[in-house]
Every structure is written in structure tokens, then in C-alpha cells.
Amino acid sequence: MWLTMVTGARRGELCALRWDDVELVTGTLRVLRSIAELKTETWEKDTRTHQHRRIALDPESVTQLTAHRARTRPDGRAREVVGMDRELLDLFSSHRHAITTRIRELERAFVARVGREPAPLERTRLTQQATLATRAAKDRHGETLEQRIDRWEAETRWAVAGGFGKVVRDALAQDAGPAAEWSERDVIERALANIGEHRASWLRQDLLRAVSDELPAHLGLAPDQVRPLLEQLADRALADAVPITPPPVLADLPDELRRADGASMFERSGSARFSVAPHLVAEGVLRR
């Protein structure tokens, strides 16, 4: 709900976010996909505009994302903020309810005409048709972010006495319990294994996200302690990684063309790529 207010992104896009899409280091959010839902089934689809985009996060949002108390869902696919009422979350899914109603109408019409239930592919087509049919036309003037927040606040007050303020207080009042136990070596090994499974090569910031994914939700740390921990673990994990970007030639580079860290001003910061030894070995075998 916090990201909904500060980014203006659609609910389906926010539901499709993964921790890989949240770059806490650079303070940006990548919107690559959206979530569609039909009855008890959900699936990923392209964004409404069919375009990927990046959203800059303000410092407070970065702090909230880093420090919020969260729990891992039973399916292990995401983390959820503790204390959010399901009925309140569904309040902001009016388009989903409209789509569900329209899908049922299309399914009844399909059965009446064909004499059988739609197959999975046919059901997907019906869902796409219902999505387009129930999508509101674009308003030329639109709704400003301030107007949207005011409308959400009014809708929340209608459903929950106290509005957004009560929602935030209830979420923050949840007892996080004792900090989870974890092993540094285990986190590093699992982070390297997972990132190597999905990417042939990766950046240090990708490793930061992988390490964050492998850490437990509740570390028992203050918000300003989380970032240094991630940096420390990433540095130690890089000791087990294989650099594949050729080192820059700095011998003849004058000082006025160097950054404060000594790197060339023509080299993009954080652009060095890495891989893991098992992946490079497998590539070598395939080349033979």
C-alpha cells in the first residue's frame, strides 16, 4: 500500500514485483510485468502499456522497504507486510471484481454456444477479452497523485474507522518476535547458487539483491544497519565469484580523469560483471 501511494503504479504491477525488481542500492523500482487473476488462479502478463519502466524511490521509501517487518508467504514466492487486513486490500481491487463478473458472463455464453467448458487457452482468451472490456477509458485530464490518495483515504475510512492511519498503526504494532537465526556461509552459498542458476553473468547490485533474498525477514537490526550488512555479505560473496569484465587500464590515466575512488570517469560505476565457477565450467564443456 505504501508503494501504491508513493509510486502511482497499478495494483497488478505492484503485486508482480519481486525483490529482484527493487534496487535498494540505487533507489529505483523496475516495473516489468503485471499480475492478472481469475477466481483462484493468478498469472503474470505484460504491463498495461506493454512497456517496462523504472520508478525512482524517495529515501523514505527505501528506508521503509529495507526496514519493514515482513514474513515469507507459505509458497515462498514473496514476503508480505504483517498486519494488513485482506478485506482492506481487496477494497482497492474494484477492477478485478469487474473482470471476474465479466469472465463469468463470457464463460456462460461460451458454454451455451459450444456446449462445453472452455479449455485453458480459451479461458485465457476470455480473460483477456474481459480485461479489455472492463478497462476504463483513459481520462484526458486524469487524476493527480494527491487526488488519488484523498480518494483512497475516503474509501479506507468508509471500510475501516481511522483510515490509513489505523492501517499503518496496526501494521507497525505487530510483534516481530525474536530475530531469526542464520548462517553467513549458508546465505552466501545460496545467494551465489540462485543467482548463478538464473543469470550467466551479473552485477554486484544483483548480488546484493540475491543476498537480501536469502536473509530472513526479521534480522533484529535497526534500519541503518541493514545496508552495511548487505554490503559486507556481498563483498565476502564476491570472493567466491569469478570476475569476467576485463580490468580497466589505469596506468596512463591522469588524475583529473579519475573519480574519487580511483576509477576512470569513463567507466560506469558498478558495471563490472561476475559469474560463478560451475557456470563457466558448464559453458566450457558445451563449447568442446
Tab-separated table of C-alpha atoms in Angstrom, residues 34-150:
chain	number	residue	atom	x	y	z
A	34	SER	CA	1.718	-7.363	-14.009
A	35	ILE	CA	-0.478	-9.927	-12.261
A	36	ALA	CA	-3.873	-10.989	-13.555
A	37	GLU	CA	-6.333	-13.010	-11.517
A	38	LEU	CA	-9.267	-15.246	-12.331
A	39	LYS	CA	-11.130	-16.848	-9.451
A	40	THR	CA	-8.414	-18.664	-7.527
A	41	GLU	CA	-5.860	-18.597	-10.357
A	42	THR	CA	-3.269	-15.888	-10.959
A	43	TRP	CA	-0.733	-15.468	-13.740
A	44	GLU	CA	1.798	-12.971	-14.955
A	45	LYS	CA	1.178	-10.848	-18.013
A	46	ASP	CA	2.626	-7.833	-19.717
A	47	THR	CA	2.056	-4.391	-18.259
A	48	ARG	CA	-0.980	-2.419	-19.320
A	49	THR	CA	1.107	-0.133	-21.540
A	50	HIS	CA	3.262	-3.051	-22.782
A	51	GLN	CA	6.342	-1.097	-21.747
A	52	HIS	CA	8.900	-1.573	-18.997
A	53	ARG	CA	9.806	1.400	-16.862
A	54	ARG	CA	11.828	2.467	-13.846
A	55	ILE	CA	10.493	4.466	-10.915
A	56	ALA	CA	12.788	6.460	-8.646
A	57	LEU	CA	12.168	5.822	-4.950
A	58	ASP	CA	12.435	8.573	-2.379
A	59	PRO	CA	14.737	7.985	0.617
A	60	GLU	CA	11.814	7.325	2.957
A	61	SER	CA	10.511	4.576	0.664
A	62	VAL	CA	13.956	2.974	0.551
A	63	THR	CA	14.045	3.053	4.345
A	64	GLN	CA	10.562	1.544	4.614
A	65	LEU	CA	11.372	-1.237	2.142
A	66	THR	CA	14.600	-2.011	3.956
A	67	ALA	CA	13.232	-1.933	7.472
A	68	HIS	CA	9.610	-3.037	7.300
A	69	ARG	CA	8.698	-6.131	9.239
A	70	ALA	CA	7.781	-8.840	6.801
A	71	ARG	CA	7.094	-12.520	6.601
A	72	THR	CA	7.614	-15.048	3.846
A	73	ARG	CA	4.455	-16.425	2.285
A	74	PRO	CA	3.859	-20.171	2.627
A	75	ASP	CA	4.606	-20.641	-1.081
A	76	GLY	CA	7.968	-18.923	-0.605
A	77	ARG	CA	7.441	-16.631	-3.595
A	78	ALA	CA	7.196	-13.305	-1.797
A	79	ARG	CA	7.162	-11.509	1.535
A	80	GLU	CA	4.138	-9.742	2.947
A	81	VAL	CA	3.839	-6.986	5.496
A	82	VAL	CA	2.335	-8.343	8.704
A	83	GLY	CA	-0.930	-6.821	9.915
A	84	MET	CA	-2.648	-5.965	6.618
A	85	ASP	CA	-6.327	-6.865	6.525
A	86	ARG	CA	-7.331	-8.863	3.457
A	87	GLU	CA	-10.705	-7.123	3.129
A	88	LEU	CA	-8.947	-3.775	3.039
A	89	LEU	CA	-6.517	-4.970	0.365
A	90	ASP	CA	-9.437	-6.239	-1.715
A	91	LEU	CA	-11.081	-2.821	-1.402
A	92	PHE	CA	-8.601	-1.492	-3.947
A	93	SER	CA	-9.287	-4.295	-6.438
A	94	SER	CA	-12.505	-2.982	-7.964
A	95	HIS	CA	-11.252	-3.660	-11.486
A	96	ARG	CA	-10.504	-7.265	-10.547
A	97	HIS	CA	-14.091	-7.737	-9.308
A	98	ALA	CA	-15.420	-6.235	-12.549
A	99	ILE	CA	-13.211	-8.575	-14.595
A	100	THR	CA	-14.353	-11.609	-12.587
A	101	THR	CA	-18.001	-10.753	-13.200
A	102	ARG	CA	-17.399	-10.237	-16.906
A	103	ILE	CA	-15.470	-13.510	-17.196
A	104	ARG	CA	-18.353	-15.435	-15.678
A	105	GLU	CA	-20.711	-13.892	-18.234
A	106	LEU	CA	-18.389	-14.818	-21.103
A	107	GLU	CA	-17.953	-18.357	-19.791
A	108	ARG	CA	-21.730	-18.859	-19.588
A	109	ALA	CA	-22.081	-17.590	-23.151
A	110	PHE	CA	-19.280	-19.890	-24.307
A	111	VAL	CA	-20.879	-22.964	-22.693
A	112	ALA	CA	-24.297	-22.085	-24.150
A	113	ARG	CA	-22.850	-21.813	-27.666
A	114	VAL	CA	-20.230	-24.612	-27.698
A	115	GLY	CA	-21.784	-26.993	-25.186
A	116	ARG	CA	-18.686	-27.481	-23.019
A	117	GLU	CA	-16.446	-25.675	-20.574
A	118	PRO	CA	-13.673	-23.557	-22.123
A	119	ALA	CA	-10.217	-25.128	-22.351
A	120	PRO	CA	-7.315	-23.398	-20.525
A	121	LEU	CA	-6.223	-21.491	-23.642
A	122	GLU	CA	-9.801	-20.477	-24.400
A	123	ARG	CA	-10.237	-19.366	-20.794
A	124	THR	CA	-7.136	-17.213	-21.133
A	125	ARG	CA	-8.576	-15.573	-24.250
A	126	LEU	CA	-11.848	-14.926	-22.466
A	127	THR	CA	-9.948	-13.365	-19.581
A	128	GLN	CA	-8.052	-11.065	-21.934
A	129	GLN	CA	-11.302	-10.052	-23.571
A	130	ALA	CA	-12.900	-9.355	-20.178
A	131	THR	CA	-9.870	-7.305	-19.120
A	132	LEU	CA	-10.134	-5.078	-22.189
A	133	ALA	CA	-13.920	-4.807	-21.950
A	134	THR	CA	-13.896	-3.665	-18.311
A	135	ARG	CA	-10.920	-1.322	-18.594
A	136	ALA	CA	-11.955	2.268	-18.080
A	137	ALA	CA	-11.248	4.698	-20.883
A	138	LYS	CA	-8.308	6.978	-20.313
A	139	ASP	CA	-9.234	10.340	-18.920
A	140	ARG	CA	-7.657	13.236	-20.755
A	141	HIS	CA	-7.012	15.100	-17.540
A	142	GLY	CA	-6.545	12.067	-15.309
A	143	GLU	CA	-6.278	12.022	-11.550
A	144	THR	CA	-3.361	13.581	-9.720
A	145	LEU	CA	-1.495	11.587	-7.105
A	146	GLU	CA	-2.881	13.851	-4.374
A	147	GLN	CA	-6.445	13.305	-5.613
A	148	ARG	CA	-5.896	9.564	-5.758
A	149	ILE	CA	-4.575	9.442	-2.193
A	150	ASP	CA	-7.542	11.533	-0.986
